[in-house]
mmCIF file of C-alpha atoms and ligand atoms in Angstrom:
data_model
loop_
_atom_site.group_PDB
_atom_site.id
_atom_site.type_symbol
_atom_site.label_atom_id
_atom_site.label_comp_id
_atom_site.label_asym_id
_atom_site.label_seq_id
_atom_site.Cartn_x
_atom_site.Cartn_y
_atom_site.Cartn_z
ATOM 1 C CA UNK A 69 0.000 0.000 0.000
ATOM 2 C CA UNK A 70 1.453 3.653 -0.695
ATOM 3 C CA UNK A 71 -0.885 6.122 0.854
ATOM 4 C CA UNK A 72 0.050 9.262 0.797
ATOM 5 C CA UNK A 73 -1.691 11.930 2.888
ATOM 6 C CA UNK A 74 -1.534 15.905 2.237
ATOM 7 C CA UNK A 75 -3.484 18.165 4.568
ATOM 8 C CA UNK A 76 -4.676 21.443 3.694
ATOM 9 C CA UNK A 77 -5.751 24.602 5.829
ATOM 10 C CA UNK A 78 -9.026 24.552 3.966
ATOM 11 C CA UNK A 79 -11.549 24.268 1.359
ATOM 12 C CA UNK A 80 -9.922 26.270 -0.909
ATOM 13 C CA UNK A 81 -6.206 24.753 -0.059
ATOM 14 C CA UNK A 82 -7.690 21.285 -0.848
ATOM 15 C CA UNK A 83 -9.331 22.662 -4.269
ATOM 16 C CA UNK A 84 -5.824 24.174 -5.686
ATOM 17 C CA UNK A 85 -4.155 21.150 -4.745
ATOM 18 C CA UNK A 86 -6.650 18.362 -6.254
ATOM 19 C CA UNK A 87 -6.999 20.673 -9.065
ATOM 20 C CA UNK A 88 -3.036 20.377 -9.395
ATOM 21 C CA UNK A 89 -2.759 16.972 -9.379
ATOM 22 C CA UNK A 90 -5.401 16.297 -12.331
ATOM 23 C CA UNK A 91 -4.058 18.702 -14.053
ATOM 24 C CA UNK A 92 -0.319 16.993 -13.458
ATOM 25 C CA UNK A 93 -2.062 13.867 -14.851
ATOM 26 C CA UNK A 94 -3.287 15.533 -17.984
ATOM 27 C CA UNK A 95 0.898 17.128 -18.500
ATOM 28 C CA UNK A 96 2.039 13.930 -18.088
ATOM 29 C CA UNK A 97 -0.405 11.572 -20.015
ATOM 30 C CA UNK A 98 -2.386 13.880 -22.800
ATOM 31 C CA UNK A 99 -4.657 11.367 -23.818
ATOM 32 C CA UNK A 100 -5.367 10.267 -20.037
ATOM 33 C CA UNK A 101 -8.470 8.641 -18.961
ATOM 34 C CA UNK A 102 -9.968 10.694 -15.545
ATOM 35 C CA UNK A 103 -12.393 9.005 -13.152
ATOM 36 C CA UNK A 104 -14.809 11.809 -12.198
ATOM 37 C CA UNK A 105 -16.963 12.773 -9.095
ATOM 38 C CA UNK A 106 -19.757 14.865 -8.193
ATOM 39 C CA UNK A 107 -20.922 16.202 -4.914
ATOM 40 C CA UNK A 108 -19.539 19.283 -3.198
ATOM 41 C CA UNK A 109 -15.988 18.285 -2.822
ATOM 42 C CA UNK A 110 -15.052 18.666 -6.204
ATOM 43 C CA UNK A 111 -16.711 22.010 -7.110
ATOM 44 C CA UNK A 112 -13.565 24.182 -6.352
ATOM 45 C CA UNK A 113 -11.310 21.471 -8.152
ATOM 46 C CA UNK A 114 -13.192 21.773 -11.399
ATOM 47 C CA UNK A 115 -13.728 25.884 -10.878
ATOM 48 C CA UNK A 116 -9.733 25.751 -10.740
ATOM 49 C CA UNK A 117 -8.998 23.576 -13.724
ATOM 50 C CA UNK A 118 -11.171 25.567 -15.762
ATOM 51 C CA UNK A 119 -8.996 28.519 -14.799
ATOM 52 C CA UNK A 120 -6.036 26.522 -15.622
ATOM 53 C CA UNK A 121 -7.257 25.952 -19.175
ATOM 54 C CA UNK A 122 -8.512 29.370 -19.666
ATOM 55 C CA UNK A 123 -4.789 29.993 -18.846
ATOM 56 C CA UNK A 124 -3.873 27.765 -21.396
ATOM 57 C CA UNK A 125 -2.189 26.110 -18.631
ATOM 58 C CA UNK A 126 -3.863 22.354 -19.400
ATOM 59 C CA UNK A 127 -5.597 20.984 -22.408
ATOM 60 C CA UNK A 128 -8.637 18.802 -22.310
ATOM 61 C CA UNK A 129 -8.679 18.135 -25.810
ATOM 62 C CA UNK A 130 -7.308 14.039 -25.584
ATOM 63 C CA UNK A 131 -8.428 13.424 -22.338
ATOM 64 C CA UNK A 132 -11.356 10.973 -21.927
ATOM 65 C CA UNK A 133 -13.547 10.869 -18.649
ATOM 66 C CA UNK A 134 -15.846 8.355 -16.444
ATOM 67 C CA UNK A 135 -17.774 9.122 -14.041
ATOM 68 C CA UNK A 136 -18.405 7.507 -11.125
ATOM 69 C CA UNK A 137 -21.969 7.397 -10.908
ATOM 70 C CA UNK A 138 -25.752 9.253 -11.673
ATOM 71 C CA UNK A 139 -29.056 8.865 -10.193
ATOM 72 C CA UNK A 140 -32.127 6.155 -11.724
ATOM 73 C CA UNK A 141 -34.329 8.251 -13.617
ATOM 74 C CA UNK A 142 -32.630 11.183 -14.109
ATOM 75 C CA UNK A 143 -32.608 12.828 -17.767
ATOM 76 C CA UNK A 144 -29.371 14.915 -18.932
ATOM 77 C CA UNK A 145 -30.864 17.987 -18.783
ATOM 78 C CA UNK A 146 -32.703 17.555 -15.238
ATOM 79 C CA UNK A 147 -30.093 20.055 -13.214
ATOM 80 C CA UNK A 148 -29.996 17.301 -10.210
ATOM 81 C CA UNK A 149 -28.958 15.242 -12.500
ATOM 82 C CA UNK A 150 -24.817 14.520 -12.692
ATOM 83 C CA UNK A 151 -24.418 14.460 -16.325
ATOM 84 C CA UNK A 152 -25.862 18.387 -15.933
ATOM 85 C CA UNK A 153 -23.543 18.737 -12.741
ATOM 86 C CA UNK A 154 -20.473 17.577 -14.913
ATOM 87 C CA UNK A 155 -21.440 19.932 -17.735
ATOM 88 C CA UNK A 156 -22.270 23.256 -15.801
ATOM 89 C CA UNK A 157 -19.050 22.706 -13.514
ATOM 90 C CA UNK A 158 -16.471 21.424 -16.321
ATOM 91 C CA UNK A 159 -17.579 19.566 -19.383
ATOM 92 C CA UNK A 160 -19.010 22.671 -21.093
ATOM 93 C CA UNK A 161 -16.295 25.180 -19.846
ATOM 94 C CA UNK A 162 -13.113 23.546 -21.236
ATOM 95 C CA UNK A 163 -12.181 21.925 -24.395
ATOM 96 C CA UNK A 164 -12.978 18.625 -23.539
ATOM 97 C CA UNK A 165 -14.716 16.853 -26.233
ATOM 98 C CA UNK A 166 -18.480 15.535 -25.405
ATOM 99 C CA UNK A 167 -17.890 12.186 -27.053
ATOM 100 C CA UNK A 168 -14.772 11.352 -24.839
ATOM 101 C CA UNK A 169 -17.098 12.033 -21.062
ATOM 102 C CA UNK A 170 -18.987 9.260 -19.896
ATOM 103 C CA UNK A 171 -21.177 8.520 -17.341
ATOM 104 C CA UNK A 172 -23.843 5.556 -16.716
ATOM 105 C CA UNK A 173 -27.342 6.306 -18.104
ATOM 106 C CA UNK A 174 -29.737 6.403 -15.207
ATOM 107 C CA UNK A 175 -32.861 6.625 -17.611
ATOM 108 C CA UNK A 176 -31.575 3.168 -19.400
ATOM 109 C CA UNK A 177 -34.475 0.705 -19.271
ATOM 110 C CA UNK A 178 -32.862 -2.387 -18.775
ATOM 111 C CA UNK A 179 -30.768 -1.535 -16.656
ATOM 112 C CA UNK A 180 -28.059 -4.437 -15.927
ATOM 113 C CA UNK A 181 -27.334 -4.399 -19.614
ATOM 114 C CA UNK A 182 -26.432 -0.759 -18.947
ATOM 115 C CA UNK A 183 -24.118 -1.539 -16.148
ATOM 116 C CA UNK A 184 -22.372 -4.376 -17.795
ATOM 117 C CA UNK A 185 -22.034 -2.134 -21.149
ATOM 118 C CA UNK A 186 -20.625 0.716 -18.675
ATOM 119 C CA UNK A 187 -18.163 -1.773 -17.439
ATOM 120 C CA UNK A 188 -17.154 -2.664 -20.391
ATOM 121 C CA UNK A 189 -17.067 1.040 -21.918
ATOM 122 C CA UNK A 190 -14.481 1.408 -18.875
ATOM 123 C CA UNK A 191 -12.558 -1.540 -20.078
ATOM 124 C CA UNK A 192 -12.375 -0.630 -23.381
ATOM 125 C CA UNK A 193 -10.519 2.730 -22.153
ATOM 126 C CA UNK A 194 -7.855 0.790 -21.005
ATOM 127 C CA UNK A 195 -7.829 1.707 -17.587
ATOM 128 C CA UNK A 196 -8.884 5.195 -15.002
ATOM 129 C CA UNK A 197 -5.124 6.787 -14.817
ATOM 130 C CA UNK A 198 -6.453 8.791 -12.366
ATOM 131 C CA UNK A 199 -9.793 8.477 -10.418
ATOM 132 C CA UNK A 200 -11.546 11.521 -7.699
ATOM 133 C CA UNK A 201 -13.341 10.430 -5.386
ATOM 134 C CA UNK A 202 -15.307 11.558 -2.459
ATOM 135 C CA UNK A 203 -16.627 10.083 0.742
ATOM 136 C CA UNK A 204 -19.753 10.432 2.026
ATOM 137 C CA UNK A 205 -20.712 10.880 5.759
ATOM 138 C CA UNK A 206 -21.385 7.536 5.654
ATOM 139 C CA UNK A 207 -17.671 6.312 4.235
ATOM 140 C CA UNK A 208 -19.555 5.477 0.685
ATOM 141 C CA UNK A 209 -17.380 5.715 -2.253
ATOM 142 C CA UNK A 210 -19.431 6.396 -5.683
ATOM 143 C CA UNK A 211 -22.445 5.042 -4.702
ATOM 144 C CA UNK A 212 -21.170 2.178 -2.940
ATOM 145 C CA UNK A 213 -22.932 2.089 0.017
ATOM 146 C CA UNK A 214 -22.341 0.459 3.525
ATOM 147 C CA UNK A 215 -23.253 -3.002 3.201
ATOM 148 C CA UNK A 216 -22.240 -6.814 3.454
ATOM 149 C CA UNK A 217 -20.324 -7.295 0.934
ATOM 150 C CA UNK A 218 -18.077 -5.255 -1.854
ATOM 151 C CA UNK A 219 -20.104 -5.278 -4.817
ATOM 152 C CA UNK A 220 -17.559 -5.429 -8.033
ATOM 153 C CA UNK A 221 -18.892 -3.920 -10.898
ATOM 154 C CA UNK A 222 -21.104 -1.300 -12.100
ATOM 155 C CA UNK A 223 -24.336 -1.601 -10.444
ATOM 156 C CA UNK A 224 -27.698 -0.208 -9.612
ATOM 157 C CA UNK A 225 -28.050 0.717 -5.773
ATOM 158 C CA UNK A 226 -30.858 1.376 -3.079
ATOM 159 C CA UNK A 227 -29.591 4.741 -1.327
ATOM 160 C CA UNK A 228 -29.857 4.593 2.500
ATOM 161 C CA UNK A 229 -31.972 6.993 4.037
ATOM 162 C CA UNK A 230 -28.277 8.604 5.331
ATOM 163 C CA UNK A 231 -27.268 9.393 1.816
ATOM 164 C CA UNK A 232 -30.902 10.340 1.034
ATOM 165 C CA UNK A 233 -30.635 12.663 3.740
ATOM 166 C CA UNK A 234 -26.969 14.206 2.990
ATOM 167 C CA UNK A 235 -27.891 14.855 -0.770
ATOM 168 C CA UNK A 236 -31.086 16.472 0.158
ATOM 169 C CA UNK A 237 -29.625 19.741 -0.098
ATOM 170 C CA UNK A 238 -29.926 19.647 -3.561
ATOM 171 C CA UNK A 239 -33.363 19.103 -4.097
ATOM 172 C CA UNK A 240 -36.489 21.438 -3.136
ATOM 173 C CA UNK A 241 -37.214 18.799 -0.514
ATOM 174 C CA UNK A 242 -36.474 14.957 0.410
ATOM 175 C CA UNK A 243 -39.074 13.177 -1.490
ATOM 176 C CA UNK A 244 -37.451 14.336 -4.881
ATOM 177 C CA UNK A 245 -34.466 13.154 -3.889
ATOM 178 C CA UNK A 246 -33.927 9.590 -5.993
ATOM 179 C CA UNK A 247 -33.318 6.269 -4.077
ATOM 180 C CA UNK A 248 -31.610 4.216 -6.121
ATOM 181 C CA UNK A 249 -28.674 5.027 -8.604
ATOM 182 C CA UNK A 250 -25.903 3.290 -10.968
ATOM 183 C CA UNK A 251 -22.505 3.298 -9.750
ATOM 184 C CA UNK A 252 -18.851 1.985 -10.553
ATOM 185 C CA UNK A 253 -18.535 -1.137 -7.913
ATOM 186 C CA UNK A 254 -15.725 -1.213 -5.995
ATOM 187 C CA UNK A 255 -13.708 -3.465 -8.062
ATOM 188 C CA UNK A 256 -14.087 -0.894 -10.637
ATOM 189 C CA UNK A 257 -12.564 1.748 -8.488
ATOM 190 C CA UNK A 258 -9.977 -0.221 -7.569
ATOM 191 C CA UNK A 259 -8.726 -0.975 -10.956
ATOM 192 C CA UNK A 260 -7.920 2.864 -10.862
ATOM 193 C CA UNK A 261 -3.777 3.233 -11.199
ATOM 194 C CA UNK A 262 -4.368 6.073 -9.008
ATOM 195 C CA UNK A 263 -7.291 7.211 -6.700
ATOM 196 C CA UNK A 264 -7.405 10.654 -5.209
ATOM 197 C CA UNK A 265 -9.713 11.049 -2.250
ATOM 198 C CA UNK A 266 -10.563 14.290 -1.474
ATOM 199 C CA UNK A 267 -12.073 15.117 1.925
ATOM 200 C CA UNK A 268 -13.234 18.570 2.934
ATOM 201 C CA UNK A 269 -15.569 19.856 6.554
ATOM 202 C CA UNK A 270 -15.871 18.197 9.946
ATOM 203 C CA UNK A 271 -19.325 16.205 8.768
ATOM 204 C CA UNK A 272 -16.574 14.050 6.764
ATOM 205 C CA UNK A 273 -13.808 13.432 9.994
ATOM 206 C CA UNK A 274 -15.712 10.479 11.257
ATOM 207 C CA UNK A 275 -15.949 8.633 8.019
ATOM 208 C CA UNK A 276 -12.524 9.366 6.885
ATOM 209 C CA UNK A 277 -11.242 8.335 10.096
ATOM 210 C CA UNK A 278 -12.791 4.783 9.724
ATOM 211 C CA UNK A 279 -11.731 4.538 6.384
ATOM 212 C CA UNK A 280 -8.288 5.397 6.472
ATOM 213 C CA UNK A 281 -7.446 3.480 9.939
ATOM 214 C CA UNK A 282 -10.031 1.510 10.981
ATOM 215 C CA UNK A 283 -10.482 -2.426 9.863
ATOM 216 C CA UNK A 284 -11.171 -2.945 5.976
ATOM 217 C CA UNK A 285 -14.897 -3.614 6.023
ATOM 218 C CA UNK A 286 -18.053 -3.476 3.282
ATOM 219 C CA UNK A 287 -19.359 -1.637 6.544
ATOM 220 C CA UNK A 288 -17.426 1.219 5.733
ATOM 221 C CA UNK A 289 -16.574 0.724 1.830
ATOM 222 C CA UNK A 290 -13.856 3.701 1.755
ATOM 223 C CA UNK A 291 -11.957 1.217 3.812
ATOM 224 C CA UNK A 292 -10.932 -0.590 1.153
ATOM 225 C CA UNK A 293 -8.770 2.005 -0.493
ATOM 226 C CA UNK A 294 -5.996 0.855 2.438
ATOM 227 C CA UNK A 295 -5.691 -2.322 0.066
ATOM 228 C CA UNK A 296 -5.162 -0.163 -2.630
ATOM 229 C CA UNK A 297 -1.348 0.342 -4.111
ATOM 230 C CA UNK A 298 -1.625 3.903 -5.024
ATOM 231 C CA UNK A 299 -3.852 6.281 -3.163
ATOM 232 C CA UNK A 300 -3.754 10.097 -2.413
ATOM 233 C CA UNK A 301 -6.046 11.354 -0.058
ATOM 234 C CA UNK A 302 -6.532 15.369 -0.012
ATOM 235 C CA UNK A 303 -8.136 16.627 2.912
ATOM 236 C CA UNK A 304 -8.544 19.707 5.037
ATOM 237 C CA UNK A 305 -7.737 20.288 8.706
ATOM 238 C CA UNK A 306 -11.421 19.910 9.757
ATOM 239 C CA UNK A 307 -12.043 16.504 7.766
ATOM 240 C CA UNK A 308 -8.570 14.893 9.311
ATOM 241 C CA UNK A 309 -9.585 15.782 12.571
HETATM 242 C C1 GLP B 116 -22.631 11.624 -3.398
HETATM 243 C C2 GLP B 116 -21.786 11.049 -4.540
HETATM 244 C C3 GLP B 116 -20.402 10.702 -4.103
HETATM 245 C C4 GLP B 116 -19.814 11.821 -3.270
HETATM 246 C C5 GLP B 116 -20.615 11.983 -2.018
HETATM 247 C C6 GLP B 116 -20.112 13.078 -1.107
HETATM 248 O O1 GLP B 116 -23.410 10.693 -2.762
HETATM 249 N N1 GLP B 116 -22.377 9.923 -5.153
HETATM 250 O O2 GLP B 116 -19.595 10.413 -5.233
HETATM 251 O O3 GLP B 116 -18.485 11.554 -2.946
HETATM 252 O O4 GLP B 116 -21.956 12.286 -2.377
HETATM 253 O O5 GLP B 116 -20.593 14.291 -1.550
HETATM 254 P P1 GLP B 116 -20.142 15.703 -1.059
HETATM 255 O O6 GLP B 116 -18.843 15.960 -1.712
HETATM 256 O O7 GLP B 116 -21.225 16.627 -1.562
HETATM 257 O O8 GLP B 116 -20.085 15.663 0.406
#
């Protein structure tokens, strides 16, 4: 395992600094395949990259992205949805080209044919050079959520009522919030060459905590990342604790 651990001051520390090591990625590799998140976390990350390639600092124009995850049932162009997350906060704002971002169709009908051709979209890539991830308060990863076992591959999930709760915020209230959604399984994430977990606020000490030195467990799927041979976790003062 080589975990290596940088602390920021705060949000914005933790936002230059991810946003410096995808963009060190794209330097070195120009035709690199990115593993994506949404959530909070990564808002100042992606804000910061697009300043880098308005800078002409970093071009997009090779790189090819997956994303970790997106709600069942959720169009595009719903604004809860993540494809519309990726495109307000990066897609559409640097010269990335729509073709080469990916992320599972939540609206797919049959919807284990969409996770096994998402799997194998991912394998066809070659592999996630680099792969951003957050945690939830819960120690999820993607949408992995606490459970019994790791699931593996790409697959649809019931949300728990904790995740449900956390992601509230960005809905007009709970009931609109969706319950189940497609994510990478944790095999999938840990075919990454590199993961980057970044970790920002004092709702995330707990789980980080647990995942970074308590026992591996499905209880607390983050935990795996320990087994993991190349893993860089970015997180501020208040989520190290
Ligand atoms: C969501 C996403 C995760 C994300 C987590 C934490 O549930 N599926 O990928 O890491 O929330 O989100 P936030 O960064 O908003 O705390």
């Amino acid at each position: 395992m080589r975990m290596r651990i940088l602390i920021t001051k705060d949000y914005e520390e933790l936002s230059a600094k991810t946003a410096d090591l995808i963009a060190a990625q794209v330097l070195l590799r120009p035709d690199c395949v990115l593993g994506l998140a949404t959530g909070s976390t990564p808002v100042g990350a992606y804000r910061d990259l697009v300043e880098k390639y308005e800078n002409g600092e970093i071009d997009f124009s090779d790189v090819k992205t997956v994303n970790l995850d997106e709600y069942c049932g959720m169009r595009d162009s719903d604004p809860q949805s993540y494809h519309y997350f990726m495109n307000e906060n990066l897609f559409s704002r640097i010269n990335i080209r729509p073709e080469n971002t990916h992320l599972p169709d939540g609206t797919a009908s049959d919807v284990s044919r969409e996770c096994e051709s998402y799997e194998k979209l991912i394998a066809s890539l070659g592999r996630i050079d680099l792969l951003l991830l957050g945690i939830g308060n819960n120690g999820h990863i993607g949408f992995n959520e606490p459970s019994e076992g790791f699931a593996v591959k790409t697959h649809c999930v019931d949300l728990t009522d904790d995740t449900v709760r956390a992601n509230k915020r960005f809905f007009s209230n709970e009931s609109e919030v969706p319950r189940k959604a497609l994510t990478m399984g944790i095999g999938t994430i840990m075919m990454a060459e590199t993961i980057l977990l970044a970790a920002s606020g004092a709702s995330k000490a707990e789980a980080l905590k647990k995942a970074l030195r308590g026992p591996v467990t499905p209880e607390v799927p983050a935990s795996i990342l320990q087994l993991h041979p190349n893993v860089i976790v970015v997180a501020d003062e208040a989520a190290f604790g």
